mmCIF file with all atom_site columns, C-alpha atoms in Angstrom:
data_model
loop_
_atom_site.group_PDB
_atom_site.id
_atom_site.type_symbol
_atom_site.label_atom_id
_atom_site.label_alt_id
_atom_site.label_comp_id
_atom_site.label_asym_id
_atom_site.label_entity_id
_atom_site.label_seq_id
_atom_site.pdbx_PDB_ins_code
_atom_site.Cartn_x
_atom_site.Cartn_y
_atom_site.Cartn_z
_atom_site.occupancy
_atom_site.B_iso_or_equiv
_atom_site.pdbx_formal_charge
_atom_site.auth_seq_id
_atom_site.auth_comp_id
_atom_site.auth_asym_id
_atom_site.auth_atom_id
_atom_site.pdbx_PDB_model_num
ATOM 1   C CA . MET A 1 1   ? 0.000   0.000   0.000  1.00 35.00 ? 1   MET A CA 1
ATOM 2   C CA . SER A 1 2   ? 1.361   3.367   -0.871 1.00 36.00 ? 2   SER A CA 1
ATOM 3   C CA . GLN A 1 3   ? -1.586  5.622   -0.175 1.00 39.00 ? 3   GLN A CA 1
ATOM 4   C CA . THR A 1 4   ? -2.383  6.639   3.361  1.00 47.00 ? 4   THR A CA 1
ATOM 5   C CA . ASP A 1 5   ? -6.086  7.109   2.579  1.00 55.00 ? 5   ASP A CA 1
ATOM 6   C CA . ASP A 1 6   ? -6.363  3.364   2.013  1.00 73.00 ? 6   ASP A CA 1
ATOM 7   C CA . ARG A 1 7   ? -8.655  1.617   4.515  1.00 86.00 ? 7   ARG A CA 1
ATOM 8   C CA . ARG A 1 8   ? -7.656  -1.934  3.631  1.00 90.00 ? 8   ARG A CA 1
ATOM 9   C CA . PHE A 1 9   ? -6.901  -3.787  6.829  1.00 95.00 ? 9   PHE A CA 1
ATOM 10  C CA . PRO A 1 10  ? -3.255  -4.940  6.963  1.00 96.00 ? 10  PRO A CA 1
ATOM 11  C CA . PRO A 1 11  ? -2.818  -8.725  7.073  1.00 97.00 ? 11  PRO A CA 1
ATOM 12  C CA . ALA A 1 12  ? -0.688  -8.380  10.204 1.00 97.00 ? 12  ALA A CA 1
ATOM 13  C CA . LEU A 1 13  ? -3.562  -6.735  12.090 1.00 98.00 ? 13  LEU A CA 1
ATOM 14  C CA . ALA A 1 14  ? -5.985  -9.353  10.763 1.00 97.00 ? 14  ALA A CA 1
ATOM 15  C CA . ASP A 1 15  ? -3.720  -12.006 12.279 1.00 98.00 ? 15  ASP A CA 1
ATOM 16  C CA . VAL A 1 16  ? -3.543  -10.105 15.598 1.00 98.00 ? 16  VAL A CA 1
ATOM 17  C CA . ALA A 1 17  ? -7.361  -9.993  15.617 1.00 97.00 ? 17  ALA A CA 1
ATOM 18  C CA . GLU A 1 18  ? -7.370  -13.800 15.672 1.00 96.00 ? 18  GLU A CA 1
ATOM 19  C CA . VAL A 1 19  ? -5.465  -13.882 18.989 1.00 95.00 ? 19  VAL A CA 1
ATOM 20  C CA . GLU A 1 20  ? -7.487  -14.074 22.180 1.00 90.00 ? 20  GLU A CA 1
ATOM 21  C CA . PHE A 1 21  ? -6.330  -11.487 24.696 1.00 89.00 ? 21  PHE A CA 1
ATOM 22  C CA . VAL A 1 22  ? -7.408  -12.681 28.125 1.00 81.00 ? 22  VAL A CA 1
ATOM 23  C CA . TYR A 1 23  ? -7.462  -9.822  30.601 1.00 79.00 ? 23  TYR A CA 1
ATOM 24  C CA . ARG A 1 24  ? -7.721  -10.715 34.269 1.00 74.00 ? 24  ARG A CA 1
ATOM 25  C CA . GLY A 1 25  ? -6.266  -7.473  35.630 1.00 70.00 ? 25  GLY A CA 1
ATOM 26  C CA . GLU A 1 26  ? -3.227  -9.258  36.981 1.00 66.00 ? 26  GLU A CA 1
ATOM 27  C CA . GLY A 1 27  ? 0.168   -7.739  36.309 1.00 64.00 ? 27  GLY A CA 1
ATOM 28  C CA . ASP A 1 28  ? 1.267   -8.979  32.899 1.00 67.00 ? 28  ASP A CA 1
ATOM 29  C CA . ASP A 1 29  ? -2.114  -9.079  31.135 1.00 78.00 ? 29  ASP A CA 1
ATOM 30  C CA . ILE A 1 30  ? -2.694  -7.066  27.985 1.00 88.00 ? 30  ILE A CA 1
ATOM 31  C CA . ASP A 1 31  ? -6.024  -5.205  28.037 1.00 90.00 ? 31  ASP A CA 1
ATOM 32  C CA . PHE A 1 32  ? -6.611  -5.147  24.284 1.00 94.00 ? 32  PHE A CA 1
ATOM 33  C CA . GLU A 1 33  ? -9.509  -6.055  22.030 1.00 96.00 ? 33  GLU A CA 1
ATOM 34  C CA . PRO A 1 34  ? -8.280  -5.984  18.422 1.00 97.00 ? 34  PRO A CA 1
ATOM 35  C CA . TYR A 1 35  ? -10.759 -5.357  15.622 1.00 97.00 ? 35  TYR A CA 1
ATOM 36  C CA . ASP A 1 36  ? -10.931 -7.315  12.379 1.00 95.00 ? 36  ASP A CA 1
ATOM 37  C CA . ALA A 1 37  ? -11.372 -4.118  10.329 1.00 97.00 ? 37  ALA A CA 1
ATOM 38  C CA . PHE A 1 38  ? -10.714 -0.412  10.741 1.00 97.00 ? 38  PHE A CA 1
ATOM 39  C CA . ASP A 1 39  ? -13.489 1.744   12.132 1.00 97.00 ? 39  ASP A CA 1
ATOM 40  C CA . SER A 1 40  ? -15.202 3.659   9.334  1.00 95.00 ? 40  SER A CA 1
ATOM 41  C CA . ALA A 1 41  ? -14.193 7.237   8.541  1.00 94.00 ? 41  ALA A CA 1
ATOM 42  C CA . GLU A 1 42  ? -17.489 8.410   10.018 1.00 95.00 ? 42  GLU A CA 1
ATOM 43  C CA . GLU A 1 43  ? -17.015 6.469   13.266 1.00 96.00 ? 43  GLU A CA 1
ATOM 44  C CA . THR A 1 44  ? -13.474 7.752   13.583 1.00 96.00 ? 44  THR A CA 1
ATOM 45  C CA . THR A 1 45  ? -14.555 11.356  13.028 1.00 96.00 ? 45  THR A CA 1
ATOM 46  C CA . ASP A 1 46  ? -17.375 11.034  15.573 1.00 96.00 ? 46  ASP A CA 1
ATOM 47  C CA . TRP A 1 47  ? -14.982 9.534   18.109 1.00 95.00 ? 47  TRP A CA 1
ATOM 48  C CA . LEU A 1 48  ? -12.275 12.197  17.595 1.00 96.00 ? 48  LEU A CA 1
ATOM 49  C CA . ARG A 1 49  ? -14.793 15.017  17.888 1.00 96.00 ? 49  ARG A CA 1
ATOM 50  C CA . SER A 1 50  ? -16.163 13.523  21.084 1.00 95.00 ? 50  SER A CA 1
ATOM 51  C CA . TRP A 1 51  ? -12.689 12.785  22.501 1.00 94.00 ? 51  TRP A CA 1
ATOM 52  C CA . THR A 1 52  ? -11.428 16.334  21.852 1.00 94.00 ? 52  THR A CA 1
ATOM 53  C CA . GLY A 1 53  ? -14.694 18.245  22.192 1.00 94.00 ? 53  GLY A CA 1
ATOM 54  C CA . ASN A 1 54  ? -13.781 19.860  18.884 1.00 96.00 ? 54  ASN A CA 1
ATOM 55  C CA . PRO A 1 55  ? -16.582 19.696  16.276 1.00 96.00 ? 55  PRO A CA 1
ATOM 56  C CA . ASP A 1 56  ? -14.305 21.055  13.534 1.00 95.00 ? 56  ASP A CA 1
ATOM 57  C CA . LEU A 1 57  ? -12.037 17.993  13.370 1.00 95.00 ? 57  LEU A CA 1
ATOM 58  C CA . ASP A 1 58  ? -12.266 14.967  11.129 1.00 94.00 ? 58  ASP A CA 1
ATOM 59  C CA . GLY A 1 59  ? -10.727 11.575  11.785 1.00 94.00 ? 59  GLY A CA 1
ATOM 60  C CA . ASP A 1 60  ? -8.756  11.359  8.546  1.00 94.00 ? 60  ASP A CA 1
ATOM 61  C CA . ALA A 1 61  ? -5.420  11.127  10.367 1.00 95.00 ? 61  ALA A CA 1
ATOM 62  C CA . TYR A 1 62  ? -6.362  7.924   12.232 1.00 97.00 ? 62  TYR A CA 1
ATOM 63  C CA . ARG A 1 63  ? -7.172  4.311   11.438 1.00 98.00 ? 63  ARG A CA 1
ATOM 64  C CA . VAL A 1 64  ? -8.679  2.801   14.592 1.00 98.00 ? 64  VAL A CA 1
ATOM 65  C CA . PHE A 1 65  ? -8.019  -0.929  14.921 1.00 98.00 ? 65  PHE A CA 1
ATOM 66  C CA . GLY A 1 66  ? -8.655  -1.893  18.537 1.00 97.00 ? 66  GLY A CA 1
ATOM 67  C CA . GLN A 1 67  ? -9.633  -0.838  22.032 1.00 96.00 ? 67  GLN A CA 1
ATOM 68  C CA . ASP A 1 68  ? -9.052  -1.576  25.680 1.00 93.00 ? 68  ASP A CA 1
ATOM 69  C CA . GLY A 1 69  ? -11.781 -2.582  28.115 1.00 90.00 ? 69  GLY A CA 1
ATOM 70  C CA . THR A 1 70  ? -12.621 1.034   28.993 1.00 89.00 ? 70  THR A CA 1
ATOM 71  C CA . GLY A 1 71  ? -13.012 2.149   25.381 1.00 92.00 ? 71  GLY A CA 1
ATOM 72  C CA . GLY A 1 72  ? -9.573  3.666   24.851 1.00 94.00 ? 72  GLY A CA 1
ATOM 73  C CA . LEU A 1 73  ? -8.567  3.248   21.194 1.00 97.00 ? 73  LEU A CA 1
ATOM 74  C CA . ALA A 1 74  ? -5.473  2.001   19.403 1.00 98.00 ? 74  ALA A CA 1
ATOM 75  C CA . ALA A 1 75  ? -4.933  3.564   15.996 1.00 98.00 ? 75  ALA A CA 1
ATOM 76  C CA . ILE A 1 76  ? -2.500  4.008   13.189 1.00 98.00 ? 76  ILE A CA 1
ATOM 77  C CA . TRP A 1 77  ? -1.715  7.727   13.063 1.00 97.00 ? 77  TRP A CA 1
ATOM 78  C CA . LEU A 1 78  ? -1.038  9.082   9.576  1.00 96.00 ? 78  LEU A CA 1
ATOM 79  C CA . ALA A 1 79  ? 1.855   11.298  10.636 1.00 97.00 ? 79  ALA A CA 1
ATOM 80  C CA . ARG A 1 80  ? 4.075   10.625  7.633  1.00 96.00 ? 80  ARG A CA 1
ATOM 81  C CA . PRO A 1 81  ? 2.396   12.025  4.493  1.00 93.00 ? 81  PRO A CA 1
ATOM 82  C CA . GLY A 1 82  ? 2.550   9.788   1.453  1.00 92.00 ? 82  GLY A CA 1
ATOM 83  C CA . ARG A 1 83  ? 3.923   6.785   3.336  1.00 94.00 ? 83  ARG A CA 1
ATOM 84  C CA . PRO A 1 84  ? 2.070   3.453   3.503  1.00 94.00 ? 84  PRO A CA 1
ATOM 85  C CA . LEU A 1 85  ? -0.027  2.533   6.538  1.00 94.00 ? 85  LEU A CA 1
ATOM 86  C CA . ALA A 1 86  ? 2.582   0.049   7.753  1.00 95.00 ? 86  ALA A CA 1
ATOM 87  C CA . ALA A 1 87  ? 5.143   2.882   7.970  1.00 97.00 ? 87  ALA A CA 1
ATOM 88  C CA . GLN A 1 88  ? 2.944   5.073   10.177 1.00 97.00 ? 88  GLN A CA 1
ATOM 89  C CA . PRO A 1 89  ? 3.162   5.249   13.986 1.00 98.00 ? 89  PRO A CA 1
ATOM 90  C CA . VAL A 1 90  ? 0.743   3.452   16.282 1.00 98.00 ? 90  VAL A CA 1
ATOM 91  C CA . VAL A 1 91  ? -0.879  5.535   19.031 1.00 98.00 ? 91  VAL A CA 1
ATOM 92  C CA . PHE A 1 92  ? -3.268  5.042   21.911 1.00 97.00 ? 92  PHE A CA 1
ATOM 93  C CA . LEU A 1 93  ? -5.956  7.491   23.042 1.00 96.00 ? 93  LEU A CA 1
ATOM 94  C CA . GLY A 1 94  ? -7.468  6.450   26.342 1.00 94.00 ? 94  GLY A CA 1
ATOM 95  C CA . SER A 1 95  ? -11.011 6.915   27.538 1.00 91.00 ? 95  SER A CA 1
ATOM 96  C CA . GLU A 1 96  ? -9.886  9.345   30.247 1.00 90.00 ? 96  GLU A CA 1
ATOM 97  C CA . GLY A 1 97  ? -7.558  11.431  28.074 1.00 90.00 ? 97  GLY A CA 1
ATOM 98  C CA . GLU A 1 98  ? -4.405  9.362   28.369 1.00 92.00 ? 98  GLU A CA 1
ATOM 99  C CA . ASN A 1 99  ? -2.509  9.226   25.106 1.00 95.00 ? 99  ASN A CA 1
ATOM 100 C CA . GLY A 1 100 ? 0.827   8.432   23.602 1.00 95.00 ? 100 GLY A CA 1
ATOM 101 C CA . VAL A 1 101 ? 2.825   6.974   20.767 1.00 97.00 ? 101 VAL A CA 1
ATOM 102 C CA . VAL A 1 102 ? 3.245   3.221   21.191 1.00 96.00 ? 102 VAL A CA 1
ATOM 103 C CA . ALA A 1 103 ? 5.453   2.348   18.204 1.00 97.00 ? 103 ALA A CA 1
ATOM 104 C CA . GLY A 1 104 ? 7.023   4.122   15.257 1.00 98.00 ? 104 GLY A CA 1
ATOM 105 C CA . ASN A 1 105 ? 5.389   1.766   12.748 1.00 98.00 ? 105 ASN A CA 1
ATOM 106 C CA . LEU A 1 106 ? 3.177   -1.281  12.506 1.00 98.00 ? 106 LEU A CA 1
ATOM 107 C CA . SER A 1 107 ? 6.107   -3.690  12.436 1.00 98.00 ? 107 SER A CA 1
ATOM 108 C CA . ASP A 1 108 ? 7.487   -2.348  15.709 1.00 98.00 ? 108 ASP A CA 1
ATOM 109 C CA . PHE A 1 109 ? 3.978   -2.501  17.205 1.00 98.00 ? 109 PHE A CA 1
ATOM 110 C CA . LEU A 1 110 ? 3.930   -6.239  16.472 1.00 98.00 ? 110 LEU A CA 1
ATOM 111 C CA . TRP A 1 111 ? 7.184   -6.629  18.430 1.00 97.00 ? 111 TRP A CA 1
ATOM 112 C CA . VAL A 1 112 ? 5.747   -4.608  21.340 1.00 96.00 ? 112 VAL A CA 1
ATOM 113 C CA . LEU A 1 113 ? 2.745   -6.963  21.482 1.00 96.00 ? 113 LEU A CA 1
ATOM 114 C CA . ALA A 1 114 ? 5.019   -9.999  21.171 1.00 95.00 ? 114 ALA A CA 1
ATOM 115 C CA . ASP A 1 115 ? 6.963   -8.688  24.163 1.00 93.00 ? 115 ASP A CA 1
ATOM 116 C CA . GLY A 1 116 ? 3.729   -8.731  26.197 1.00 91.00 ? 116 GLY A CA 1
ATOM 117 C CA . VAL A 1 117 ? 2.997   -4.993  26.223 1.00 92.00 ? 117 VAL A CA 1
ATOM 118 C CA . GLY A 1 118 ? -0.288  -3.589  24.922 1.00 93.00 ? 118 GLY A CA 1
ATOM 119 C CA . PRO A 1 119 ? -1.096  -0.074  23.739 1.00 94.00 ? 119 PRO A CA 1
ATOM 120 C CA . MET A 1 120 ? -2.931  0.916   26.926 1.00 91.00 ? 120 MET A CA 1
ATOM 121 C CA . GLU A 1 121 ? -0.238  -0.519  29.187 1.00 90.00 ? 121 GLU A CA 1
ATOM 122 C CA . ALA A 1 122 ? 2.481   1.299   27.244 1.00 89.00 ? 122 ALA A CA 1
ATOM 123 C CA . THR A 1 123 ? 0.610   4.607   27.494 1.00 88.00 ? 123 THR A CA 1
ATOM 124 C CA . GLU A 1 124 ? -1.277  4.652   30.769 1.00 80.00 ? 124 GLU A CA 1
ATOM 125 C CA . PHE A 1 125 ? 1.090   2.609   32.909 1.00 75.00 ? 125 PHE A CA 1
ATOM 126 C CA . LYS A 1 126 ? 4.278   3.317   30.938 1.00 67.00 ? 126 LYS A CA 1
ATOM 127 C CA . ALA A 1 127 ? 4.847   -0.447  30.976 1.00 61.00 ? 127 ALA A CA 1
ATOM 128 C CA . VAL A 1 128 ? 7.911   -1.466  29.056 1.00 73.00 ? 128 VAL A CA 1
ATOM 129 C CA . GLU A 1 129 ? 8.089   -5.108  30.072 1.00 78.00 ? 129 GLU A CA 1
ATOM 130 C CA . GLY A 1 130 ? 5.550   -7.870  29.899 1.00 83.00 ? 130 GLY A CA 1
ATOM 131 C CA . THR A 1 131 ? 5.412   -11.592 29.491 1.00 85.00 ? 131 THR A CA 1
ATOM 132 C CA . PRO A 1 132 ? 6.294   -12.561 25.912 1.00 89.00 ? 132 PRO A CA 1
ATOM 133 C CA . ASN A 1 133 ? 3.430   -14.141 23.994 1.00 91.00 ? 133 ASN A CA 1
ATOM 134 C CA . THR A 1 134 ? 4.252   -17.016 21.645 1.00 94.00 ? 134 THR A CA 1
ATOM 135 C CA . ALA A 1 135 ? 1.246   -16.489 19.327 1.00 96.00 ? 135 ALA A CA 1
ATOM 136 C CA . LEU A 1 136 ? 2.025   -12.785 18.935 1.00 96.00 ? 136 LEU A CA 1
ATOM 137 C CA . THR A 1 137 ? 5.724   -13.546 18.491 1.00 97.00 ? 137 THR A CA 1
ATOM 138 C CA . ALA A 1 138 ? 4.848   -15.885 15.612 1.00 98.00 ? 138 ALA A CA 1
ATOM 139 C CA . ILE A 1 139 ? 2.754   -13.126 14.005 1.00 98.00 ? 139 ILE A CA 1
ATOM 140 C CA . ALA A 1 140 ? 5.584   -10.616 14.386 1.00 98.00 ? 140 ALA A CA 1
ATOM 141 C CA . GLU A 1 141 ? 8.073   -13.094 12.926 1.00 98.00 ? 141 GLU A CA 1
ATOM 142 C CA . ARG A 1 142 ? 5.761   -13.576 9.921  1.00 98.00 ? 142 ARG A CA 1
ATOM 143 C CA . HIS A 1 143 ? 4.944   -9.927  9.252  1.00 98.00 ? 143 HIS A CA 1
ATOM 144 C CA . ALA A 1 144 ? 7.554   -7.643  10.803 1.00 97.00 ? 144 ALA A CA 1
ATOM 145 C CA . THR A 1 145 ? 10.004  -5.858  8.551  1.00 97.00 ? 145 THR A CA 1
ATOM 146 C CA . THR A 1 146 ? 11.991  -4.355  11.419 1.00 97.00 ? 146 THR A CA 1
ATOM 147 C CA . PRO A 1 147 ? 14.345  -6.309  13.658 1.00 97.00 ? 147 PRO A CA 1
ATOM 148 C CA . ARG A 1 148 ? 13.107  -7.626  16.979 1.00 96.00 ? 148 ARG A CA 1
ATOM 149 C CA . ARG A 1 149 ? 13.946  -5.280  19.823 1.00 95.00 ? 149 ARG A CA 1
ATOM 150 C CA . PRO A 1 150 ? 12.662  -5.095  23.392 1.00 94.00 ? 150 PRO A CA 1
ATOM 151 C CA . ALA A 1 151 ? 9.431   -3.155  23.892 1.00 93.00 ? 151 ALA A CA 1
ATOM 152 C CA . ARG A 1 152 ? 11.395  -0.760  26.122 1.00 92.00 ? 152 ARG A CA 1
ATOM 153 C CA . GLN A 1 153 ? 13.613  0.246   23.193 1.00 94.00 ? 153 GLN A CA 1
ATOM 154 C CA . ILE A 1 154 ? 10.771  0.498   20.672 1.00 96.00 ? 154 ILE A CA 1
ATOM 155 C CA . LEU A 1 155 ? 8.706   2.699   23.006 1.00 94.00 ? 155 LEU A CA 1
ATOM 156 C CA . ALA A 1 156 ? 11.689  4.952   23.726 1.00 94.00 ? 156 ALA A CA 1
ATOM 157 C CA . GLU A 1 157 ? 12.435  5.334   19.998 1.00 96.00 ? 157 GLU A CA 1
ATOM 158 C CA . ALA A 1 158 ? 8.808   6.170   19.172 1.00 96.00 ? 158 ALA A CA 1
ATOM 159 C CA . ARG A 1 159 ? 8.514   8.704   21.981 1.00 95.00 ? 159 ARG A CA 1
ATOM 160 C CA . ALA A 1 160 ? 11.789  10.330  20.931 1.00 97.00 ? 160 ALA A CA 1
ATOM 161 C CA . GLU A 1 161 ? 10.614  10.590  17.315 1.00 97.00 ? 161 GLU A CA 1
ATOM 162 C CA . PHE A 1 162 ? 7.254   12.129  18.254 1.00 97.00 ? 162 PHE A CA 1
ATOM 163 C CA . PRO A 1 163 ? 7.963   14.014  21.498 1.00 97.00 ? 163 PRO A CA 1
ATOM 164 C CA . THR A 1 164 ? 5.130   16.533  21.093 1.00 96.00 ? 164 THR A CA 1
ATOM 165 C CA . PHE A 1 165 ? 2.316   14.104  20.219 1.00 97.00 ? 165 PHE A CA 1
ATOM 166 C CA . SER A 1 166 ? 0.436   14.593  23.500 1.00 95.00 ? 166 SER A CA 1
ATOM 167 C CA . GLU A 1 167 ? 0.974   18.356  23.502 1.00 96.00 ? 167 GLU A CA 1
ATOM 168 C CA . ASP A 1 168 ? -0.158  18.676  19.880 1.00 94.00 ? 168 ASP A CA 1
ATOM 169 C CA . LEU A 1 169 ? -3.201  16.519  20.556 1.00 94.00 ? 169 LEU A CA 1
ATOM 170 C CA . GLY A 1 170 ? -4.033  18.653  23.577 1.00 92.00 ? 170 GLY A CA 1
ATOM 171 C CA . LYS A 1 171 ? -4.076  21.751  21.371 1.00 94.00 ? 171 LYS A CA 1
ATOM 172 C CA . LEU A 1 172 ? -6.947  20.201  19.389 1.00 94.00 ? 172 LEU A CA 1
ATOM 173 C CA . CYS A 1 173 ? -9.105  19.857  22.497 1.00 92.00 ? 173 CYS A CA 1
ATOM 174 C CA . ARG A 1 174 ? -11.797 22.394  23.349 1.00 89.00 ? 174 ARG A CA 1
#
């Protein structure tokens, strides 16, 4: 895919959607419910307007592909114009305003999941270590185009690349 307006669901995310994430609220669980398709443009716009309180926004910069148990959303953020979806960063926007960049691209996001860290845990709890998951590791090994690195390193790289994400997002809020 070379166009960022494409809403075709990446095969890697389709494979992640097949994994059962069991959340018991105990330490190393990942609170994540992956979708099997992106939210529609309309749903994404409605959500972003509600999340920010800004009726002038549209959701064109996001492709929502999952949520946590409270309704916080994981999305691909189209921050790199003209680049394919897989080259865009993955972000999390929590139900209570928490937010952050989780990975610099989809491939790195797969490694974060494989390392046992979910988008909400990486953002809300700043978790950088989890219990590796063999099913998610197999998916990352099949689809990832970046080398395996610890979640700690991937999160640090993503946050360093997009240090003003939260501040910029806050400026959109009313």
